[in-house]
Coordinates of C-alpha atoms and ligand atoms in Angstrom, one line a residue:
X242 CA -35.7 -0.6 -3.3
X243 CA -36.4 -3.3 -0.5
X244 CA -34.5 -2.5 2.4
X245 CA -33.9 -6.4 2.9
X246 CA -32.8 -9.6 1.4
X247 CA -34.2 -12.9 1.2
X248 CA -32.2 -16.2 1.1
X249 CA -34.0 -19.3 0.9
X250 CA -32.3 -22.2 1.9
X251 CA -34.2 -25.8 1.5
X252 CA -37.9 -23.8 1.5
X253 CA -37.3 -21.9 4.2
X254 CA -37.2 -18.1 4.4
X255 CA -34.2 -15.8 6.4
X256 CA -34.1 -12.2 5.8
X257 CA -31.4 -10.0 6.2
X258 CA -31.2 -6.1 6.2
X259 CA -29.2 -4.3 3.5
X260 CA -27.3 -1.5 4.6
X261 CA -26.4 1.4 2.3
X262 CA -22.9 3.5 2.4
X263 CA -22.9 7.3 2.0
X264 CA -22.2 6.5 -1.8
X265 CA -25.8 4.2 -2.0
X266 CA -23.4 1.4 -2.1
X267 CA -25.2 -1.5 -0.6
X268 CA -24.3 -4.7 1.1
X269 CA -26.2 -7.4 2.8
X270 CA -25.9 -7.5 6.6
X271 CA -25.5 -11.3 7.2
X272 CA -24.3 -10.8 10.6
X273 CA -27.1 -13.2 12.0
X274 CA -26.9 -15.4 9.0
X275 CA -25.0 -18.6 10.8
X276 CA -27.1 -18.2 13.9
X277 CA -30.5 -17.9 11.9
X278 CA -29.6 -20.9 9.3
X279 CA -28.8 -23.1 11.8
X280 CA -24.8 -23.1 10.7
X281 CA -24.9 -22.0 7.2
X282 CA -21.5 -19.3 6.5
X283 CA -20.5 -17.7 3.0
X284 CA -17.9 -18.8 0.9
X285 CA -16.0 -16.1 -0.8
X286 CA -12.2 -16.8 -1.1
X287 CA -9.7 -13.7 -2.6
X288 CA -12.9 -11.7 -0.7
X289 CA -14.0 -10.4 -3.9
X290 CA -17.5 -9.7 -2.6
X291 CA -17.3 -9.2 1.1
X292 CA -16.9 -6.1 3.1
X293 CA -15.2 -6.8 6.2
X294 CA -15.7 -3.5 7.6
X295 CA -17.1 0.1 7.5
X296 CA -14.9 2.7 7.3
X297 CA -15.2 6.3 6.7
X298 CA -11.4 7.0 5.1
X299 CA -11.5 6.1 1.3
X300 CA -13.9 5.7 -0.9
X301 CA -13.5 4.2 -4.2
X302 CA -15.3 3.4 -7.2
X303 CA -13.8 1.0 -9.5
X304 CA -15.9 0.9 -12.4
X305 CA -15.7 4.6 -12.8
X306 CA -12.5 5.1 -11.9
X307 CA -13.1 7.4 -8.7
X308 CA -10.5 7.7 -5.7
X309 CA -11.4 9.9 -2.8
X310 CA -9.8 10.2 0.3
X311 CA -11.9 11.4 3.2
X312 CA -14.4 12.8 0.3
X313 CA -11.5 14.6 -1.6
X314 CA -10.8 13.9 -5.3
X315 CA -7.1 12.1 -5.8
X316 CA -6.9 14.6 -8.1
X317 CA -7.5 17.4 -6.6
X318 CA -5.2 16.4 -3.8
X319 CA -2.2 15.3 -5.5
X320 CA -2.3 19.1 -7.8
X321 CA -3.3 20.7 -4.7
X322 CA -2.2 19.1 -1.2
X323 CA 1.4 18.6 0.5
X324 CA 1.9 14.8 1.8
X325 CA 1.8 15.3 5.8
X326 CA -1.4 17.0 4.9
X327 CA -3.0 14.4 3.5
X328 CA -1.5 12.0 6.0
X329 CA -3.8 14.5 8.7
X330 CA -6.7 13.8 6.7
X331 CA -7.1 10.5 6.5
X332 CA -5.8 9.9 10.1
X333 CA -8.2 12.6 12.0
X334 CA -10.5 12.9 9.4
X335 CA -10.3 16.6 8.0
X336 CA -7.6 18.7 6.5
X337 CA -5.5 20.4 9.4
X338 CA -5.4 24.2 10.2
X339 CA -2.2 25.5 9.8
X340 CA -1.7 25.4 13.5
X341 CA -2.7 22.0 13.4
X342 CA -0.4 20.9 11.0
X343 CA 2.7 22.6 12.8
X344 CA 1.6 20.8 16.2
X345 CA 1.4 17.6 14.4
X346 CA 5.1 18.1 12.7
X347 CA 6.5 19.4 15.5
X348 CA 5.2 16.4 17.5
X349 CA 6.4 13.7 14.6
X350 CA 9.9 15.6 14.7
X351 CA 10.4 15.0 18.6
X352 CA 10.5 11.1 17.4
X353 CA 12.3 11.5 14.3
X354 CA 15.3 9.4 15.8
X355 CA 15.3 5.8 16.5
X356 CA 17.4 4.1 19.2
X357 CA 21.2 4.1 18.4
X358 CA 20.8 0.0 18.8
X359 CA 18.9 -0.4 16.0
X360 CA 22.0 0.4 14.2
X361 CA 23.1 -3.2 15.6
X362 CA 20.2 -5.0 14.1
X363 CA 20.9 -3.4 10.5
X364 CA 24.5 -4.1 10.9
X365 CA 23.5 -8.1 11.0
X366 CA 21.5 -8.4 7.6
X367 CA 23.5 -9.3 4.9
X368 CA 24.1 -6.3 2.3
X369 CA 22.4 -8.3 -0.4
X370 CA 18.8 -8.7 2.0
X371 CA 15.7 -7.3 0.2
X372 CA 14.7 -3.9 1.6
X373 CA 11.4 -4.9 2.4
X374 CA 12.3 -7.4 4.4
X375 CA 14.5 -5.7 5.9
X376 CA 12.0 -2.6 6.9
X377 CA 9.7 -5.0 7.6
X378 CA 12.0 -6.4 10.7
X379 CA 13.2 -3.2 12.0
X380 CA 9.7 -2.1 12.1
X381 CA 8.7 -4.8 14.2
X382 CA 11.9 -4.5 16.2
X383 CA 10.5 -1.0 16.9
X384 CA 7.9 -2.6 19.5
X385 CA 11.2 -3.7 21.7
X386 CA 12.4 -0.4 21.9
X387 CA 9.1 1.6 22.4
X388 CA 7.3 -0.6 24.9
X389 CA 4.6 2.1 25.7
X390 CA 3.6 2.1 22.3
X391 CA 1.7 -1.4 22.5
X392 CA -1.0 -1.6 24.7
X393 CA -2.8 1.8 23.3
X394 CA -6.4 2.1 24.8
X395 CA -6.8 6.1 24.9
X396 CA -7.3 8.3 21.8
X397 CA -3.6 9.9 23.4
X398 CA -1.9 6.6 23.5
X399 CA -2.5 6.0 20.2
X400 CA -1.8 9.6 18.9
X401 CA 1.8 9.1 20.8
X402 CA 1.9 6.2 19.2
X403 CA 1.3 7.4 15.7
X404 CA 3.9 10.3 15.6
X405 CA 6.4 8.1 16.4
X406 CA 6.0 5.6 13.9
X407 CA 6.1 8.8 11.6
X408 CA 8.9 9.9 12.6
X409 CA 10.8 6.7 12.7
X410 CA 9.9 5.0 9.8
X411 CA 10.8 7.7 7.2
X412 CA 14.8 6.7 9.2
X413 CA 14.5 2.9 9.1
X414 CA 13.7 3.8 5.4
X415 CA 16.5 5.9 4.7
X416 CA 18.8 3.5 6.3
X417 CA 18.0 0.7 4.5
X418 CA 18.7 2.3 1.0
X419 CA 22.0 3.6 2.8
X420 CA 23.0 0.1 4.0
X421 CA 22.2 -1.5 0.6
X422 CA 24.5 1.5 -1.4
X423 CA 27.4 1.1 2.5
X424 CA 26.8 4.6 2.7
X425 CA 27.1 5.5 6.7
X426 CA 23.6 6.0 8.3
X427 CA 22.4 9.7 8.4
X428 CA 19.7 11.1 11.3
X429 CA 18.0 14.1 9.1
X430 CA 17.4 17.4 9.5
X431 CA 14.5 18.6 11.7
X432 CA 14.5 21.8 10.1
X433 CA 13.4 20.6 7.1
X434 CA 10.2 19.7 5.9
X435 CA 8.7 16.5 6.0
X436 CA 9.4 15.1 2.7
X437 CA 12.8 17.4 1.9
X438 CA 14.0 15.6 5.4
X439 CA 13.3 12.3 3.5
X440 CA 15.0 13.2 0.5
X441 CA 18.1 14.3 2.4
X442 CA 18.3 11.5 4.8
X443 CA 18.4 8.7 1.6
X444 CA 20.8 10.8 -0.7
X445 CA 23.1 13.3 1.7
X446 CA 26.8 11.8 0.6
X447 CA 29.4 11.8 3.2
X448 CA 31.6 13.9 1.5
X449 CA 29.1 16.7 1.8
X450 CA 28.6 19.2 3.7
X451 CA 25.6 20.3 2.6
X452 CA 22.7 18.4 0.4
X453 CA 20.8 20.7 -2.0
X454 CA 17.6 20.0 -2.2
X455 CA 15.8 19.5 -5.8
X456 CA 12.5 20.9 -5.8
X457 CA 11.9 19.0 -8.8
X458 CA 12.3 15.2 -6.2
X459 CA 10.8 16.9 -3.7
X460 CA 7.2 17.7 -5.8
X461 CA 7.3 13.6 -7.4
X462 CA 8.2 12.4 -4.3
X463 CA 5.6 14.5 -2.3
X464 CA 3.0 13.5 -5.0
X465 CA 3.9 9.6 -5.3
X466 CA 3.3 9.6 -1.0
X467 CA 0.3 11.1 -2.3
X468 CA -0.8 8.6 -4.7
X469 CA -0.4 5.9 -2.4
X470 CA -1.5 7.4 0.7
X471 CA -5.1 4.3 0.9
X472 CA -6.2 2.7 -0.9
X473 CA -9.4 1.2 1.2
X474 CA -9.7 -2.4 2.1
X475 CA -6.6 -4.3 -0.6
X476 CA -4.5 -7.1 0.8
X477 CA -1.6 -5.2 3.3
X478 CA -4.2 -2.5 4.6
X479 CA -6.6 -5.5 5.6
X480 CA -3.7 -7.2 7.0
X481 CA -2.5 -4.7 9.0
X482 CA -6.6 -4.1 10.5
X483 CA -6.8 -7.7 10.9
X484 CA -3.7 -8.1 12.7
X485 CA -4.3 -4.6 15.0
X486 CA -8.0 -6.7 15.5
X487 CA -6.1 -9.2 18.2
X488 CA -5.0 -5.4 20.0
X489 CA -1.4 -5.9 18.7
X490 CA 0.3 -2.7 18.6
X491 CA 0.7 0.3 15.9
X492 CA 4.3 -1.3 15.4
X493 CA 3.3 -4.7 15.1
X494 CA 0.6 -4.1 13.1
X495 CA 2.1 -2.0 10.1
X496 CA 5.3 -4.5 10.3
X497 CA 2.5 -6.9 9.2
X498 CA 1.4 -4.8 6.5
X499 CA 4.8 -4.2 5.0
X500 CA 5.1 -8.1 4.5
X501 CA 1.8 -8.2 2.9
X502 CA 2.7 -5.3 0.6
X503 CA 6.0 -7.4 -0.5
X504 CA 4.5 -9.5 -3.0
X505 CA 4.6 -9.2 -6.3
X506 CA 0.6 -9.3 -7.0
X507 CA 0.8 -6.0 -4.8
X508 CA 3.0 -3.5 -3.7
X509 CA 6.0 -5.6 -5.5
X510 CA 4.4 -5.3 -8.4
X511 CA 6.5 -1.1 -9.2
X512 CA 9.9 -3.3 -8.6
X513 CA 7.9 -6.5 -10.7
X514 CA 7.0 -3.8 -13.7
X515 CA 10.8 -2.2 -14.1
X516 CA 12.0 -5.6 -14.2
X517 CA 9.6 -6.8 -16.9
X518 CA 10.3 -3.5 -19.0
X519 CA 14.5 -4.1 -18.7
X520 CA 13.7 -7.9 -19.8
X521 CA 11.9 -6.3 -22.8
X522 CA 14.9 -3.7 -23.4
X523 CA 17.3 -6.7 -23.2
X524 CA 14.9 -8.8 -25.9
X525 CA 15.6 -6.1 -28.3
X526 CA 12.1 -4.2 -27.1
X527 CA 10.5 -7.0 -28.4
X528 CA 6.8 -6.1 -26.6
X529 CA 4.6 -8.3 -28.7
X530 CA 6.2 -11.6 -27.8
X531 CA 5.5 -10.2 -23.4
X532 CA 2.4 -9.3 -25.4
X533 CA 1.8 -12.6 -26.1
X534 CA 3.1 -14.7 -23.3
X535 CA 0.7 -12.5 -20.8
X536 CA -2.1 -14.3 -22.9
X537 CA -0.7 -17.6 -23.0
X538 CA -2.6 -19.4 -20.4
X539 CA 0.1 -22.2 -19.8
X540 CA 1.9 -19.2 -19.1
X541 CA 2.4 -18.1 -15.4
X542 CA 4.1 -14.6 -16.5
X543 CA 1.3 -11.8 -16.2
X544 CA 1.9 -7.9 -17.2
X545 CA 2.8 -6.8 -15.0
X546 CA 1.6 -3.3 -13.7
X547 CA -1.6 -4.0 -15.5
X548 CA -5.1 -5.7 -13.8
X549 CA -6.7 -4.7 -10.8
X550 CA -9.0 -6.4 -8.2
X551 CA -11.2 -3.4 -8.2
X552 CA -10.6 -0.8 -11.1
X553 CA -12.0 -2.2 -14.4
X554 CA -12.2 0.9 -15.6
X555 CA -8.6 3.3 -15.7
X556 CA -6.8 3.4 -12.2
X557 CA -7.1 7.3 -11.9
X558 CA -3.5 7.1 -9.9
X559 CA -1.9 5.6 -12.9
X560 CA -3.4 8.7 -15.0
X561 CA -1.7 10.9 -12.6
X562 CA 1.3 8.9 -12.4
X563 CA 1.8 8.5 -16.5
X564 CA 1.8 12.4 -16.9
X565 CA 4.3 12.9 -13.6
X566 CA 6.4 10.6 -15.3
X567 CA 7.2 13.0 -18.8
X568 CA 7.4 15.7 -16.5
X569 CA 9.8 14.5 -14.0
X570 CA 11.8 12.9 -16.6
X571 CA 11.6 16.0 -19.3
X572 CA 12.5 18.8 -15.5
X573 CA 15.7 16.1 -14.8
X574 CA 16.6 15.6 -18.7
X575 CA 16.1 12.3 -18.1
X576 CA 15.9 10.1 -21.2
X577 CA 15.0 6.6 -20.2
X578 CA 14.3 3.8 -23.7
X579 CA 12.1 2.1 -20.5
X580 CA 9.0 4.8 -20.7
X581 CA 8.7 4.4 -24.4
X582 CA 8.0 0.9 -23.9
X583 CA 6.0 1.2 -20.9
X584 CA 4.0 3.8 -23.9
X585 CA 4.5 0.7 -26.2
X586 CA 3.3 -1.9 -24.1
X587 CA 0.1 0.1 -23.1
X588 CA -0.9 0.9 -25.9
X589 CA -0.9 -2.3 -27.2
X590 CA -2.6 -3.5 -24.2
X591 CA -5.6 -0.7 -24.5
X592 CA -6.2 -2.4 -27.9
X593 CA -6.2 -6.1 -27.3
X594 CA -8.8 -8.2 -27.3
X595 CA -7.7 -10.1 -23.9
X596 CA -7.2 -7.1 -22.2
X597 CA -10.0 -5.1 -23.3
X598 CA -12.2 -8.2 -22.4
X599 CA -10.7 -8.3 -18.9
X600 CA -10.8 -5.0 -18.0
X601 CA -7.4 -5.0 -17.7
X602 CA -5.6 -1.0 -17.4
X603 CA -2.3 0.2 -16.1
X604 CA -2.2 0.3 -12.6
X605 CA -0.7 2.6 -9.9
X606 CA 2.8 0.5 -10.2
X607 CA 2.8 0.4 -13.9
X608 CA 4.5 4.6 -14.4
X609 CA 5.9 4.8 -10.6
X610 CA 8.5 2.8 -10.9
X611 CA 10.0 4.7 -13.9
X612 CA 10.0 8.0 -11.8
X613 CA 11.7 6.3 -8.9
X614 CA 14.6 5.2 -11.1
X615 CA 15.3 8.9 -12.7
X616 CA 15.1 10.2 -9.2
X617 CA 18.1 7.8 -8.1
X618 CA 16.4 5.2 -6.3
X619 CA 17.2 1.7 -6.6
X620 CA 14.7 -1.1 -8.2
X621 CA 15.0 -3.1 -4.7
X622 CA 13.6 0.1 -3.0
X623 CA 10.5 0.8 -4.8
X624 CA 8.4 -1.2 -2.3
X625 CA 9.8 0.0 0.3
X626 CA 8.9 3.6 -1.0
X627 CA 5.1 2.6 -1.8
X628 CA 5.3 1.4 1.7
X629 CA 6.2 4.9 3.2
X630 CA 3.5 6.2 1.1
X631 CA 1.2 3.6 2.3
X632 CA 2.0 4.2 6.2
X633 CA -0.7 7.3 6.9
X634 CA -3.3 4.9 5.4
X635 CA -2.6 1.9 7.4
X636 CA -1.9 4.2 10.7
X637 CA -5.6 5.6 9.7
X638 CA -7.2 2.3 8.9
X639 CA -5.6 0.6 12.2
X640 CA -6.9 3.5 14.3
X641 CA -10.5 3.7 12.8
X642 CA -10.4 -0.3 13.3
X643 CA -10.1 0.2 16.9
X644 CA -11.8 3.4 17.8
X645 CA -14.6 1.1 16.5
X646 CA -14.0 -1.0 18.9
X647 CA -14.2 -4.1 16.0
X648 CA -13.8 -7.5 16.8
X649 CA -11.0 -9.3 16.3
X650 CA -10.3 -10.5 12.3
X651 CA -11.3 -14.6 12.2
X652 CA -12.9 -15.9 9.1
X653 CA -14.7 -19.0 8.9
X654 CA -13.8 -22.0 6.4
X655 CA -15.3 -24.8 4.9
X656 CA -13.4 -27.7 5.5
X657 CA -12.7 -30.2 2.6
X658 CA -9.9 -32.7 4.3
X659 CA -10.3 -36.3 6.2
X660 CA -13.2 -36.8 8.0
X661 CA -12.3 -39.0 11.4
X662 CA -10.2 -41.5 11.5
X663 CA -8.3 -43.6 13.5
X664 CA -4.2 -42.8 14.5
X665 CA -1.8 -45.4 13.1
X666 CA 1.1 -46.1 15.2
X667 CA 4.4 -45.2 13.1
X668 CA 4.9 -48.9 12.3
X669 CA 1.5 -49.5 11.1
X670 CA 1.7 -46.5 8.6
Ligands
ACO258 N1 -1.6 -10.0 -17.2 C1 -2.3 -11.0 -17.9 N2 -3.5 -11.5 -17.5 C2 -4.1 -10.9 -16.4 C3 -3.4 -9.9 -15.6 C4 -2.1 -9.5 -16.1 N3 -1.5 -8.5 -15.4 N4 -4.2 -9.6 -14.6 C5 -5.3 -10.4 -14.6 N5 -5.2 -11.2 -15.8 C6 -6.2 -12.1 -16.2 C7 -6.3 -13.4 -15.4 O1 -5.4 -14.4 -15.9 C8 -7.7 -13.8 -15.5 O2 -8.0 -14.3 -16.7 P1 -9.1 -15.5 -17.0 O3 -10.4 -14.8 -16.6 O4 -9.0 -15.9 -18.4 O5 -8.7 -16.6 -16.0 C9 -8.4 -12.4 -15.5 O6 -7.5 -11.5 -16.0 C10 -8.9 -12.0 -14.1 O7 -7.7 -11.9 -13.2 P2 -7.7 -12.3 -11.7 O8 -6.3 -12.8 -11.3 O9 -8.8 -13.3 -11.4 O10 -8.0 -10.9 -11.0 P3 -7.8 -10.5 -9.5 O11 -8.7 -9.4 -9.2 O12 -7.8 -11.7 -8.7 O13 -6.2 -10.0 -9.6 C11 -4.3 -8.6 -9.7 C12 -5.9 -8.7 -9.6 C13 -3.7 -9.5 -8.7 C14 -3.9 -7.2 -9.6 C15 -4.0 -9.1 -11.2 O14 -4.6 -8.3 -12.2 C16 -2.4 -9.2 -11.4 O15 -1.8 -10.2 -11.1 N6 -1.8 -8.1 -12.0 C17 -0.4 -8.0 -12.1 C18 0.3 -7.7 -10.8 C19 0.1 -6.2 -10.4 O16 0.3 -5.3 -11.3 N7 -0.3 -6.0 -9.2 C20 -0.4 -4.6 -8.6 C21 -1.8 -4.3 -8.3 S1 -2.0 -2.7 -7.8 C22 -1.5 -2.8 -6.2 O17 -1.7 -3.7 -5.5 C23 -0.8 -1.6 -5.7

């Protein structure tokens, strides 16, 4: 294959080199392209065929359905791997030693408390405030109370910086389920692991003395971190490099990528799916007429859970995902009327015309949800949860972003409003 690529613009000739991945994926280096052209840019809104980086973390292949993070299977790691494991991994780029992995536990436990005035802060959101939003201001509010965790320059700096964030977050989490149910807040247990601490800081009652851990949660919930651990370049990952780009802190940064995660087209979409499937319960399971309405183009509701920007082949989470679900629901004795039409609903989908045509599969959100709500957590938190999942990956994108030294995130536009005109004084308009 040529090892460059030719535009022509009005008879003239600019070549560019092509650069190829460690999976032969190739892209088109148009780094010169405005400078040789004389002003000419690319137009390519939703990004759907620009790389803005290159980045050794995840690799994934859409049309085949391949996930790999730092060259392991999904699979492989979510049978095999515990979650602060694979939170090593894609951070520092290889699986710990066992010694290792203690240091780097031991060192996230030492920050597993948050200042006792972030309390206050909670205090002042109404009960009824959406979770994420929520998380996503106390994360932020993080930066005021761990000033030496902005300006990181050294590889140390920014490993300080990244223990702390994991060992605050998982609280700010906890918290914010505990605020929403008015149970009182709850520090953890540092002789727990990572993920058991977790489970006992959101569910411990007050009336408790002790909280028995359920090794049944503590496997889905180790898994689901697993499953959304990266997920490469999608909308809050890219946010939170693009926002790190300016050299605004760790803190600042992921606070960033939890409001991008919010929406329903993304992260939302595990809260987005259990809603849609409780509609469905309510309309007497009725999936043909959601069936229908997801095809009717003068209608904005989607099915949600299903389509992705880069799988058009199966998401090989929401394989993973699907089984957990019957087994964490059959271990609990869970019977829940929602995964039978989550089963309905997909398998009418797999079958459709519109769908098939599309590409369209269940994504990572479609099962998740379902095994959230039999392990006790509320609909509102599911985001919230994808976003714990989520932090390694964006700690690990962030620091790959600037150990790179990249340059700060600042697309170009073509601009389509008023050419020059003249100002109108107010009574002239
Ligand atoms: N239901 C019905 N139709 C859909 C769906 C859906 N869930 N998803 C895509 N389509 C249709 C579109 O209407 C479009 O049809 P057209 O070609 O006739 O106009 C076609 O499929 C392509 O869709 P786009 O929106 O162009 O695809 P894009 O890559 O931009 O969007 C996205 C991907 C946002 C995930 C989309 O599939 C969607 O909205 N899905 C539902 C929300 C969801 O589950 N999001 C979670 C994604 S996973 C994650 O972020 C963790």
């Amino acid at each position: 294959m040529a090892n460059t690529a030719t535009i022509e613009i009005g008879g003239q000739k600019h070549e560019f080199p092509l650069v190829e991945g460690t999976e032969n994926e190739v892209a088109i280096d148009i780094k010169s392209l405005r400078a040789a052209t004389n002003g000419f840019i690319t137009l390519d809104s939703g990004y759907k065929n620009t790389g803005s980086c290159e980045s050794a973390i995840t690799f994934l292949d859409g049309e085949k359905g391949i996930l790999r993070y730092r060259g392991y299977s999904i699979e492989e790691l979510a049978e095999k791997a515990h979650f602060l494991e694979v939170a090593y991994l894609l951070i520092f780029g290889e699986l710990p030693t066992a010694e290792q992995l203690d240091k780097f536990h031991a060192d996230i436990k030492t920050h597993s408390v948050v200042d006792d005035d972030v309390k206050k802060i909670l205090d002042a959101f109404p009960k009824a405030a959406h979770p994420m939003g929520v998380l996503s201001s106390l994360t932020s509010a993080l930066t005021a109370f761990n000033p030496d965790s902005v300006n990181v320059d050294s590889e140390e700096d920014m490993y300080n910086a990244i223990v702390r964030l994991l060992g605050k977050l998982p609280i700010l989490v906890a918290w914010t389920m505990r605020k929403k149910k008015g149970l009182p807040l709850y520090y953890g247990d540092s002789s727990l692991g990572y993920v058991e601490n977790i489970l006992k800081m959101m569910f411990k009652q007050p009336n408790e003395e002790r909280y028995i851990q359920n090794p049944i949660l503590v496997n889905a919930l180790d898994k689901l971190l697993i499953l959304h651990a990266d997920h490469e370049q999608n909308c809050s990952t890219s946010t939170v490099r693009i926002t790190g780009s300016s050299h605004a802190g760790l803190f600042a940064s992921i606070s960033a990528g939890i409001s991008a995660l919010w929406g329903p087209l993304h992260g939302g979409a595990n809260q987005a799916v259990l809603e849609m499937l409780e509609a469905i319960k309510a309309d007497d399971g009725d999936t043909k007429k959601y069936m229908a309405k997801a095809k009717d183009k003068s209608d904005p509701f989607r099915l949600m859970g299903f389509g992705h920007r880069v799988y058009k082949n199966f998401d090989p989470r929401a394989r993973i995902i699907k089984k957990a679900a019957d087994e964490v629901l059959g271990d609990l004795g869970v019977v829940d009327p929602i995964l039978d039409i989550a089963k309905g609903l997909e398998q009418e989908a797999l079958i459709d015309d519109y769908f098939v045509q599309r590409k369209l599969y269940p994504n990572v959100d479609f099962y998740s949800g379902i095994i959230y709500r039999a392990m006790g957590i509320p609909t509102e938190m599911f985001t919230v949860m994808f976003a714990l999942g989520r932090l390694p990956g964006w700690i690990a994108q962030w620091r790959e972003m600037r150990l790179r030294k990249e340059p700060i995130g600042r697309p170009r536009q073509l601009y389509v409003g008023a050419t020059e005109r003249p100002f109108l004084p107010i009574a002239e308009r």
